[in-house]
Amino acid sequence: MDDMTQKKKLIAGNWKMNGSLQANAALLQALRDGLGEAACTVAVAVPAPYLAQVQGLVAGSAVALAAQDVSQHESGAFTGEVSAAMLRDFGTRYVLVGHSERRQYHGETDAVVAAKAQRALAAGITPIVCVGETLAEREAGQTEAVVKRQLAAVVQANGQCVSEIVVAYEPVWAIGTGRTATPEQAQQVHAVLRAQLAAATARADRVPLLYGGSMNAANAAQLLAQPDIDGGLVGGASLKAADFLQIIAAAHAIQAQAATELGAEKA
Ligand code: 13P
């Protein structure tokens, strides 16, 4: 980073439609016990009915509360939807928008995703904007075009405020498949996204770019060591405290090493 300050890695768990009052309490307890002095930022994106419970469970800890979706509308006759203001009521710091499962199964378009990011920002919640290509798109050589189109909608709707978002690159073919993008494949796309952000804001460096898609304890360190990979969005492995803690430890170690190198450069 050119300002010689260090950006914290962000490790966010996406529980998807998993959990129960009992399981959530056990998972958060194990996370709190195992976290120690984690130097990276940690968040858990929980199903909406558990926001209140998890708000209590993470209170006073280093774990931030995240939601998995937010309505594009402010309030009103939108049965089943959850507004950004409601998320804020429960101390939600981050919200996923445009996860591929929302795009795929709920028909969310780039425009809807951009509107959701806007609602989150207006409520003071950081949107984690998810982008990523399908296997067919990758095989057709469209990876760059797809992720750029998805991010462009958010940039266009949010202008300078894009410096306040988080972007998660999640290749659809890597989600829940056990097939991870190689660190090189992921870095390549992250560099494209970084350049696109740099064209939109002078503060592109501060936008955390997360990788998601079968990230686990075994592959996290290599992915997180890439220059433009600032963290992870973790699905399956975030449901097991030991696995999630190992990913957090990998981020911590890389960050500690970077801090040492930065110190040596400054000295
Ligand atoms: P998995 O880690 O289970 O592949 O899920 C990734 C994801 O979709 C996180 O949002």
PDB file of C-alpha atoms and ligand atoms in Angstrom:
ATOM      1  CA  MET A   1       0.000   0.000   0.000  1.00  0.00           C
ATOM      2  CA  ASP A   2       1.376   3.348  -0.959  1.00  0.00           C
ATOM      3  CA  ASP A   3       0.503   5.147   2.254  1.00  0.00           C
ATOM      4  CA  MET A   4       2.694   2.684   4.180  1.00  0.00           C
ATOM      5  CA  THR A   5      -0.127   1.817   6.524  1.00  0.00           C
ATOM      6  CA  GLN A   6      -1.370  -1.688   6.877  1.00  0.00           C
ATOM      7  CA  LYS A   7      -4.813  -2.887   5.967  1.00  0.00           C
ATOM      8  CA  LYS A   8      -6.287  -5.556   8.206  1.00  0.00           C
ATOM      9  CA  LYS A   9      -7.270  -8.823   6.602  1.00  0.00           C
ATOM     10  CA  LEU A  10     -10.986  -9.585   6.849  1.00  0.00           C
ATOM     11  CA  ILE A  11     -12.208 -13.130   7.358  1.00  0.00           C
ATOM     12  CA  ALA A  12     -15.986 -13.379   7.063  1.00  0.00           C
ATOM     13  CA  GLY A  13     -17.992 -16.547   7.569  1.00  0.00           C
ATOM     14  CA  ASN A  14     -21.185 -17.010   5.582  1.00  0.00           C
ATOM     15  CA  TRP A  15     -23.356 -19.478   7.438  1.00  0.00           C
ATOM     16  CA  LYS A  16     -25.932 -19.517   4.596  1.00  0.00           C
ATOM     17  CA  MET A  17     -29.162 -21.270   5.696  1.00  0.00           C
ATOM     18  CA  ASN A  18     -27.580 -23.174   8.555  1.00  0.00           C
ATOM     19  CA  GLY A  19     -27.701 -22.905  12.312  1.00  0.00           C
ATOM     20  CA  SER A  20     -30.021 -23.143  15.290  1.00  0.00           C
ATOM     21  CA  LEU A  21     -30.173 -21.299  18.591  1.00  0.00           C
ATOM     22  CA  GLN A  22     -28.185 -24.095  20.177  1.00  0.00           C
ATOM     23  CA  ALA A  23     -25.636 -24.582  17.389  1.00  0.00           C
ATOM     24  CA  ASN A  24     -25.023 -20.822  17.072  1.00  0.00           C
ATOM     25  CA  ALA A  25     -24.302 -20.484  20.782  1.00  0.00           C
ATOM     26  CA  ALA A  26     -21.844 -23.386  20.694  1.00  0.00           C
ATOM     27  CA  LEU A  27     -20.079 -22.105  17.560  1.00  0.00           C
ATOM     28  CA  LEU A  28     -19.697 -18.548  18.862  1.00  0.00           C
ATOM     29  CA  GLN A  29     -18.465 -19.771  22.225  1.00  0.00           C
ATOM     30  CA  ALA A  30     -15.798 -21.871  20.531  1.00  0.00           C
ATOM     31  CA  LEU A  31     -14.813 -18.953  18.301  1.00  0.00           C
ATOM     32  CA  ARG A  32     -14.558 -16.572  21.228  1.00  0.00           C
ATOM     33  CA  ASP A  33     -12.483 -19.070  23.195  1.00  0.00           C
ATOM     34  CA  GLY A  34     -10.140 -19.685  20.271  1.00  0.00           C
ATOM     35  CA  LEU A  35      -9.761 -16.174  18.873  1.00  0.00           C
ATOM     36  CA  GLY A  36      -7.248 -14.724  21.274  1.00  0.00           C
ATOM     37  CA  GLU A  37      -5.520 -11.678  19.891  1.00  0.00           C
ATOM     38  CA  ALA A  38      -6.490 -12.154  16.254  1.00  0.00           C
ATOM     39  CA  ALA A  39      -4.978  -9.260  14.351  1.00  0.00           C
ATOM     40  CA  CYS A  40      -7.416  -9.622  11.474  1.00  0.00           C
ATOM     41  CA  THR A  41     -11.052  -8.575  11.360  1.00  0.00           C
ATOM     42  CA  VAL A  42     -13.558 -11.402  11.794  1.00  0.00           C
ATOM     43  CA  ALA A  43     -17.245 -11.387  10.911  1.00  0.00           C
ATOM     44  CA  VAL A  44     -20.078 -13.904  10.745  1.00  0.00           C
ATOM     45  CA  ALA A  45     -22.998 -13.515   8.316  1.00  0.00           C
ATOM     46  CA  VAL A  46     -25.953 -15.177   9.962  1.00  0.00           C
ATOM     47  CA  PRO A  47     -29.553 -15.911   8.906  1.00  0.00           C
ATOM     48  CA  ALA A  48     -31.808 -12.913   9.687  1.00  0.00           C
ATOM     49  CA  PRO A  49     -33.805 -14.567  12.511  1.00  0.00           C
ATOM     50  CA  TYR A  50     -30.588 -15.054  14.470  1.00  0.00           C
ATOM     51  CA  LEU A  51     -29.315 -11.473  14.273  1.00  0.00           C
ATOM     52  CA  ALA A  52     -30.579 -10.643  17.750  1.00  0.00           C
ATOM     53  CA  GLN A  53     -29.156 -13.794  19.265  1.00  0.00           C
ATOM     54  CA  VAL A  54     -25.762 -13.443  17.600  1.00  0.00           C
ATOM     55  CA  GLN A  55     -25.598  -9.729  18.417  1.00  0.00           C
ATOM     56  CA  GLY A  56     -25.640 -10.845  22.043  1.00  0.00           C
ATOM     57  CA  LEU A  57     -23.185 -13.682  21.496  1.00  0.00           C
ATOM     58  CA  VAL A  58     -20.537 -11.475  19.842  1.00  0.00           C
ATOM     59  CA  ALA A  59     -20.936  -8.531  22.227  1.00  0.00           C
ATOM     60  CA  GLY A  60     -17.596  -7.534  23.697  1.00  0.00           C
ATOM     61  CA  SER A  61     -15.692  -9.807  21.320  1.00  0.00           C
ATOM     62  CA  ALA A  62     -13.663  -9.124  18.176  1.00  0.00           C
ATOM     63  CA  VAL A  63     -16.320 -10.783  16.015  1.00  0.00           C
ATOM     64  CA  ALA A  64     -18.482  -8.436  13.928  1.00  0.00           C
ATOM     65  CA  LEU A  65     -22.071  -9.175  13.009  1.00  0.00           C
ATOM     66  CA  ALA A  66     -23.021  -9.501   9.353  1.00  0.00           C
ATOM     67  CA  ALA A  67     -26.254 -10.249   7.514  1.00  0.00           C
ATOM     68  CA  GLN A  68     -26.643 -12.273   4.324  1.00  0.00           C
ATOM     69  CA  ASP A  69     -28.972 -10.003   2.390  1.00  0.00           C
ATOM     70  CA  VAL A  70     -30.811  -6.688   2.572  1.00  0.00           C
ATOM     71  CA  SER A  71     -33.816  -5.274   0.776  1.00  0.00           C
ATOM     72  CA  GLN A  72     -33.290  -2.825  -2.058  1.00  0.00           C
ATOM     73  CA  HIS A  73     -36.266  -0.886  -0.641  1.00  0.00           C
ATOM     74  CA  GLU A  74     -36.266   1.444   2.322  1.00  0.00           C
ATOM     75  CA  SER A  75     -39.515   0.258   3.989  1.00  0.00           C
ATOM     76  CA  GLY A  76     -43.120  -0.578   3.212  1.00  0.00           C
ATOM     77  CA  ALA A  77     -45.178  -3.290   1.546  1.00  0.00           C
ATOM     78  CA  PHE A  78     -42.428  -5.786   0.749  1.00  0.00           C
ATOM     79  CA  THR A  79     -43.495  -8.957   2.537  1.00  0.00           C
ATOM     80  CA  GLY A  80     -40.620 -11.080   3.732  1.00  0.00           C
ATOM     81  CA  GLU A  81     -37.952  -8.448   3.127  1.00  0.00           C
ATOM     82  CA  VAL A  82     -35.539  -7.077   5.728  1.00  0.00           C
ATOM     83  CA  SER A  83     -34.499  -3.432   5.511  1.00  0.00           C
ATOM     84  CA  ALA A  84     -31.066  -1.931   6.110  1.00  0.00           C
ATOM     85  CA  ALA A  85     -32.458   0.068   9.038  1.00  0.00           C
ATOM     86  CA  MET A  86     -33.658  -3.178  10.638  1.00  0.00           C
ATOM     87  CA  LEU A  87     -30.201  -4.701  10.232  1.00  0.00           C
ATOM     88  CA  ARG A  88     -28.686  -1.605  11.800  1.00  0.00           C
ATOM     89  CA  ASP A  89     -31.053  -1.958  14.772  1.00  0.00           C
ATOM     90  CA  PHE A  90     -29.212  -5.178  15.623  1.00  0.00           C
ATOM     91  CA  GLY A  91     -25.721  -3.747  15.319  1.00  0.00           C
ATOM     92  CA  THR A  92     -25.027  -5.281  11.908  1.00  0.00           C
ATOM     93  CA  ARG A  93     -21.645  -4.085  10.567  1.00  0.00           C
ATOM     94  CA  TYR A  94     -21.605  -5.863   7.193  1.00  0.00           C
ATOM     95  CA  VAL A  95     -24.141  -7.282   4.785  1.00  0.00           C
ATOM     96  CA  LEU A  96     -23.563  -9.587   1.830  1.00  0.00           C
ATOM     97  CA  VAL A  97     -25.147  -8.321  -1.369  1.00  0.00           C
ATOM     98  CA  GLY A  98     -25.368 -10.138  -4.666  1.00  0.00           C
ATOM     99  CA  HIS A  99     -24.207 -13.509  -3.433  1.00  0.00           C
ATOM    100  CA  SER A 100     -24.294 -15.873  -6.399  1.00  0.00           C
ATOM    101  CA  GLU A 101     -26.999 -17.925  -4.683  1.00  0.00           C
ATOM    102  CA  ARG A 102     -29.169 -14.801  -4.581  1.00  0.00           C
ATOM    103  CA  ARG A 103     -28.374 -13.967  -8.201  1.00  0.00           C
ATOM    104  CA  GLN A 104     -28.978 -17.575  -9.301  1.00  0.00           C
ATOM    105  CA  TYR A 105     -32.001 -18.637  -7.270  1.00  0.00           C
ATOM    106  CA  HIS A 106     -33.706 -15.310  -6.646  1.00  0.00           C
ATOM    107  CA  GLY A 107     -33.081 -13.577  -9.939  1.00  0.00           C
ATOM    108  CA  GLU A 108     -31.096 -10.675  -8.525  1.00  0.00           C
ATOM    109  CA  THR A 109     -29.810  -8.495 -11.332  1.00  0.00           C
ATOM    110  CA  ASP A 110     -26.757  -6.234 -11.285  1.00  0.00           C
ATOM    111  CA  ALA A 111     -29.104  -3.262 -10.838  1.00  0.00           C
ATOM    112  CA  VAL A 112     -30.817  -4.832  -7.814  1.00  0.00           C
ATOM    113  CA  VAL A 113     -27.452  -5.676  -6.272  1.00  0.00           C
ATOM    114  CA  ALA A 114     -26.272  -2.089  -6.813  1.00  0.00           C
ATOM    115  CA  ALA A 115     -29.441  -0.746  -5.152  1.00  0.00           C
ATOM    116  CA  LYS A 116     -28.917  -3.049  -2.180  1.00  0.00           C
ATOM    117  CA  ALA A 117     -25.342  -1.836  -1.778  1.00  0.00           C
ATOM    118  CA  GLN A 118     -26.658   1.724  -1.834  1.00  0.00           C
ATOM    119  CA  ARG A 119     -29.243   0.988   0.886  1.00  0.00           C
ATOM    120  CA  ALA A 120     -26.613  -0.604   3.080  1.00  0.00           C
ATOM    121  CA  LEU A 121     -24.199   2.321   2.699  1.00  0.00           C
ATOM    122  CA  ALA A 122     -26.965   4.825   3.448  1.00  0.00           C
ATOM    123  CA  ALA A 123     -27.664   2.958   6.690  1.00  0.00           C
ATOM    124  CA  GLY A 124     -23.988   2.928   7.671  1.00  0.00           C
ATOM    125  CA  ILE A 125     -23.561  -0.794   6.992  1.00  0.00           C
ATOM    126  CA  THR A 126     -20.665  -1.999   4.844  1.00  0.00           C
ATOM    127  CA  PRO A 127     -21.891  -4.011   1.875  1.00  0.00           C
ATOM    128  CA  ILE A 128     -19.813  -7.024   0.888  1.00  0.00           C
ATOM    129  CA  VAL A 129     -20.520  -7.052  -2.833  1.00  0.00           C
ATOM    130  CA  CYS A 130     -20.163 -10.538  -4.294  1.00  0.00           C
ATOM    131  CA  VAL A 131     -19.103 -11.042  -7.901  1.00  0.00           C
ATOM    132  CA  GLY A 132     -18.045 -14.123  -9.823  1.00  0.00           C
ATOM    133  CA  GLU A 133     -18.365 -16.079 -13.026  1.00  0.00           C
ATOM    134  CA  THR A 134     -19.963 -19.462 -13.675  1.00  0.00           C
ATOM    135  CA  LEU A 135     -17.940 -22.351 -15.050  1.00  0.00           C
ATOM    136  CA  ALA A 136     -19.477 -21.866 -18.495  1.00  0.00           C
ATOM    137  CA  GLU A 137     -18.495 -18.196 -18.439  1.00  0.00           C
ATOM    138  CA  ARG A 138     -14.923 -19.030 -17.408  1.00  0.00           C
ATOM    139  CA  GLU A 139     -14.628 -21.649 -20.110  1.00  0.00           C
ATOM    140  CA  ALA A 140     -15.916 -19.144 -22.647  1.00  0.00           C
ATOM    141  CA  GLY A 141     -13.180 -16.706 -21.605  1.00  0.00           C
ATOM    142  CA  GLN A 142     -15.681 -14.259 -20.106  1.00  0.00           C
ATOM    143  CA  THR A 143     -14.436 -14.153 -16.507  1.00  0.00           C
ATOM    144  CA  GLU A 144     -13.095 -10.591 -16.625  1.00  0.00           C
ATOM    145  CA  ALA A 145     -16.051  -9.238 -18.542  1.00  0.00           C
ATOM    146  CA  VAL A 146     -18.552 -10.786 -16.111  1.00  0.00           C
ATOM    147  CA  VAL A 147     -16.953  -9.573 -12.882  1.00  0.00           C
ATOM    148  CA  LYS A 148     -16.324  -6.128 -14.376  1.00  0.00           C
ATOM    149  CA  ARG A 149     -19.958  -5.837 -15.435  1.00  0.00           C
ATOM    150  CA  GLN A 150     -21.145  -6.887 -11.977  1.00  0.00           C
ATOM    151  CA  LEU A 151     -18.864  -4.420 -10.194  1.00  0.00           C
ATOM    152  CA  ALA A 152     -19.526  -1.622 -12.691  1.00  0.00           C
ATOM    153  CA  ALA A 153     -23.206  -1.528 -11.712  1.00  0.00           C
ATOM    154  CA  VAL A 154     -22.242  -0.961  -8.077  1.00  0.00           C
ATOM    155  CA  VAL A 155     -19.627   1.652  -8.989  1.00  0.00           C
ATOM    156  CA  GLN A 156     -22.095   3.518 -11.164  1.00  0.00           C
ATOM    157  CA  ALA A 157     -24.796   3.607  -8.488  1.00  0.00           C
ATOM    158  CA  ASN A 158     -22.476   4.537  -5.648  1.00  0.00           C
ATOM    159  CA  GLY A 159     -19.842   6.844  -7.116  1.00  0.00           C
ATOM    160  CA  GLN A 160     -17.078   7.847  -4.693  1.00  0.00           C
ATOM    161  CA  CYS A 161     -18.758   5.786  -1.957  1.00  0.00           C
ATOM    162  CA  VAL A 162     -17.345   2.615  -3.501  1.00  0.00           C
ATOM    163  CA  SER A 163     -14.274   3.264  -1.384  1.00  0.00           C
ATOM    164  CA  GLU A 164     -16.492   2.197   1.548  1.00  0.00           C
ATOM    165  CA  ILE A 165     -17.471  -1.221   0.216  1.00  0.00           C
ATOM    166  CA  VAL A 166     -15.931  -4.671   0.420  1.00  0.00           C
ATOM    167  CA  VAL A 167     -15.795  -6.811  -2.720  1.00  0.00           C
ATOM    168  CA  ALA A 168     -15.827 -10.601  -2.622  1.00  0.00           C
ATOM    169  CA  TYR A 169     -14.712 -12.534  -5.682  1.00  0.00           C
ATOM    170  CA  GLU A 170     -16.505 -15.852  -5.562  1.00  0.00           C
ATOM    171  CA  PRO A 171     -16.201 -17.960  -8.710  1.00  0.00           C
ATOM    172  CA  VAL A 172     -19.508 -19.839  -8.828  1.00  0.00           C
ATOM    173  CA  TRP A 173     -17.772 -23.072  -9.835  1.00  0.00           C
ATOM    174  CA  ALA A 174     -15.707 -22.970  -6.632  1.00  0.00           C
ATOM    175  CA  ILE A 175     -18.601 -22.462  -4.215  1.00  0.00           C
ATOM    176  CA  GLY A 176     -19.362 -25.546  -2.153  1.00  0.00           C
ATOM    177  CA  THR A 177     -17.619 -27.759  -4.700  1.00  0.00           C
ATOM    178  CA  GLY A 178     -14.300 -28.327  -2.991  1.00  0.00           C
ATOM    179  CA  ARG A 179     -12.745 -26.934  -6.166  1.00  0.00           C
ATOM    180  CA  THR A 180     -10.837 -23.775  -5.212  1.00  0.00           C
ATOM    181  CA  ALA A 181      -9.468 -21.211  -7.626  1.00  0.00           C
ATOM    182  CA  THR A 182      -5.691 -21.398  -7.606  1.00  0.00           C
ATOM    183  CA  PRO A 183      -4.003 -18.485  -5.857  1.00  0.00           C
ATOM    184  CA  GLU A 184      -2.861 -17.288  -9.300  1.00  0.00           C
ATOM    185  CA  GLN A 185      -6.365 -17.472 -10.790  1.00  0.00           C
ATOM    186  CA  ALA A 186      -7.804 -15.603  -7.831  1.00  0.00           C
ATOM    187  CA  GLN A 187      -5.049 -12.971  -7.803  1.00  0.00           C
ATOM    188  CA  GLN A 188      -5.527 -12.345 -11.507  1.00  0.00           C
ATOM    189  CA  VAL A 189      -9.209 -11.498 -11.044  1.00  0.00           C
ATOM    190  CA  HIS A 190      -8.513  -9.493  -7.887  1.00  0.00           C
ATOM    191  CA  ALA A 191      -6.004  -7.373  -9.800  1.00  0.00           C
ATOM    192  CA  VAL A 192      -8.656  -6.666 -12.436  1.00  0.00           C
ATOM    193  CA  LEU A 193     -11.136  -5.619  -9.736  1.00  0.00           C
ATOM    194  CA  ARG A 194      -8.528  -3.444  -8.027  1.00  0.00           C
ATOM    195  CA  ALA A 195      -7.769  -1.657 -11.286  1.00  0.00           C
ATOM    196  CA  GLN A 196     -11.465  -1.111 -11.901  1.00  0.00           C
ATOM    197  CA  LEU A 197     -11.879   0.384  -8.431  1.00  0.00           C
ATOM    198  CA  ALA A 198      -8.801   2.558  -8.941  1.00  0.00           C
ATOM    199  CA  ALA A 199     -10.456   4.090 -11.978  1.00  0.00           C
ATOM    200  CA  ALA A 200     -13.461   4.995  -9.800  1.00  0.00           C
ATOM    201  CA  THR A 201     -11.873   6.180  -6.577  1.00  0.00           C
ATOM    202  CA  ALA A 202      -8.520   7.429  -5.373  1.00  0.00           C
ATOM    203  CA  ARG A 203      -8.957   5.180  -2.354  1.00  0.00           C
ATOM    204  CA  ALA A 204      -9.168   1.823  -4.137  1.00  0.00           C
ATOM    205  CA  ASP A 205      -6.306   0.510  -2.019  1.00  0.00           C
ATOM    206  CA  ARG A 206      -8.441   0.573   1.084  1.00  0.00           C
ATOM    207  CA  VAL A 207     -11.236  -1.563  -0.389  1.00  0.00           C
ATOM    208  CA  PRO A 208     -10.840  -5.088   0.990  1.00  0.00           C
ATOM    209  CA  LEU A 209     -11.031  -7.686  -1.782  1.00  0.00           C
ATOM    210  CA  LEU A 210     -12.043 -11.085  -0.409  1.00  0.00           C
ATOM    211  CA  TYR A 211     -11.773 -14.444  -2.089  1.00  0.00           C
ATOM    212  CA  GLY A 212     -14.560 -16.991  -1.556  1.00  0.00           C
ATOM    213  CA  GLY A 213     -15.146 -20.492  -2.846  1.00  0.00           C
ATOM    214  CA  SER A 214     -14.096 -23.644  -0.969  1.00  0.00           C
ATOM    215  CA  MET A 215     -11.607 -21.724   1.146  1.00  0.00           C
ATOM    216  CA  ASN A 216     -10.447 -23.985   3.954  1.00  0.00           C
ATOM    217  CA  ALA A 217      -7.744 -24.469   6.549  1.00  0.00           C
ATOM    218  CA  ALA A 218      -5.466 -26.143   3.998  1.00  0.00           C
ATOM    219  CA  ASN A 219      -5.618 -23.594   1.178  1.00  0.00           C
ATOM    220  CA  ALA A 220      -6.238 -20.307   3.033  1.00  0.00           C
ATOM    221  CA  ALA A 221      -2.606 -19.312   3.639  1.00  0.00           C
ATOM    222  CA  GLN A 222      -1.624 -19.488  -0.027  1.00  0.00           C
ATOM    223  CA  LEU A 223      -4.676 -17.572  -1.165  1.00  0.00           C
ATOM    224  CA  LEU A 224      -4.337 -14.918   1.536  1.00  0.00           C
ATOM    225  CA  ALA A 225      -0.674 -14.381   0.678  1.00  0.00           C
ATOM    226  CA  GLN A 226      -1.574 -12.959  -2.749  1.00  0.00           C
ATOM    227  CA  PRO A 227      -1.005  -9.193  -3.011  1.00  0.00           C
ATOM    228  CA  ASP A 228      -4.611  -8.308  -3.855  1.00  0.00           C
ATOM    229  CA  ILE A 229      -6.364 -10.868  -1.644  1.00  0.00           C
ATOM    230  CA  ASP A 230      -7.288  -9.037   1.537  1.00  0.00           C
ATOM    231  CA  GLY A 231      -9.344 -11.748   3.164  1.00  0.00           C
ATOM    232  CA  GLY A 232     -11.812 -14.544   2.687  1.00  0.00           C
ATOM    233  CA  LEU A 233     -15.532 -15.164   2.513  1.00  0.00           C
ATOM    234  CA  VAL A 234     -15.894 -18.629   3.923  1.00  0.00           C
ATOM    235  CA  GLY A 235     -18.965 -20.842   3.607  1.00  0.00           C
ATOM    236  CA  GLY A 236     -18.802 -24.463   4.751  1.00  0.00           C
ATOM    237  CA  ALA A 237     -15.585 -24.113   6.744  1.00  0.00           C
ATOM    238  CA  SER A 238     -17.066 -21.262   8.799  1.00  0.00           C
ATOM    239  CA  LEU A 239     -19.550 -23.664  10.390  1.00  0.00           C
ATOM    240  CA  LYS A 240     -16.768 -25.578  12.117  1.00  0.00           C
ATOM    241  CA  ALA A 241     -15.005 -23.517  14.764  1.00  0.00           C
ATOM    242  CA  ALA A 242     -11.685 -25.342  14.419  1.00  0.00           C
ATOM    243  CA  ASP A 243     -11.560 -24.860  10.632  1.00  0.00           C
ATOM    244  CA  PHE A 244     -12.649 -21.225  10.772  1.00  0.00           C
ATOM    245  CA  LEU A 245     -10.097 -20.507  13.498  1.00  0.00           C
ATOM    246  CA  GLN A 246      -7.344 -22.036  11.373  1.00  0.00           C
ATOM    247  CA  ILE A 247      -8.243 -19.721   8.495  1.00  0.00           C
ATOM    248  CA  ILE A 248      -8.215 -16.759  10.886  1.00  0.00           C
ATOM    249  CA  ALA A 249      -4.820 -17.903  12.178  1.00  0.00           C
ATOM    250  CA  ALA A 250      -3.488 -18.027   8.610  1.00  0.00           C
ATOM    251  CA  ALA A 251      -4.648 -14.440   8.030  1.00  0.00           C
ATOM    252  CA  HIS A 252      -3.151 -13.396  11.334  1.00  0.00           C
ATOM    253  CA  ALA A 253       0.222 -14.920  10.457  1.00  0.00           C
ATOM    254  CA  ILE A 254       0.365 -13.249   7.033  1.00  0.00           C
ATOM    255  CA  GLN A 255      -0.584  -9.938   8.534  1.00  0.00           C
ATOM    256  CA  ALA A 256       1.992 -10.219  11.293  1.00  0.00           C
ATOM    257  CA  GLN A 257       4.674 -10.978   8.704  1.00  0.00           C
ATOM    258  CA  ALA A 258       3.622  -8.006   6.573  1.00  0.00           C
ATOM    259  CA  ALA A 259       3.785  -5.771   9.645  1.00  0.00           C
ATOM    260  CA  THR A 260       7.339  -6.952  10.342  1.00  0.00           C
ATOM    261  CA  GLU A 261       8.367  -6.270   6.744  1.00  0.00           C
ATOM    262  CA  LEU A 262       6.740  -2.843   6.864  1.00  0.00           C
ATOM    263  CA  GLY A 263       8.623  -2.085  10.074  1.00  0.00           C
ATOM    264  CA  ALA A 264      11.898  -3.121   8.457  1.00  0.00           C
ATOM    265  CA  GLU A 265      11.182  -0.923   5.433  1.00  0.00           C
ATOM    266  CA  LYS A 266      10.453   2.087   7.620  1.00  0.00           C
ATOM    267  CA  ALA A 267      13.531   1.573   9.828  1.00  0.00           C
TER     268      ALA A 267
HETATM  269  P1  13P B   1     -17.936 -22.425   0.407  1.00  0.00           P
HETATM  270  O1  13P B   1     -16.804 -21.915   1.256  1.00  0.00           O
HETATM  271  O2  13P B   1     -18.809 -23.413   1.126  1.00  0.00           O
HETATM  272  O3  13P B   1     -17.468 -22.896  -0.924  1.00  0.00           O
HETATM  273  O4  13P B   1     -18.895 -21.163   0.146  1.00  0.00           O
HETATM  274  C1  13P B   1     -18.345 -19.991  -0.312  1.00  0.00           C
HETATM  275  C2  13P B   1     -19.392 -18.944  -0.266  1.00  0.00           C
HETATM  276  O5  13P B   1     -20.335 -18.963  -1.017  1.00  0.00           O
HETATM  277  C3  13P B   1     -19.247 -17.900   0.767  1.00  0.00           C
HETATM  278  O6  13P B   1     -20.148 -16.870   0.535  1.00  0.00           O
END
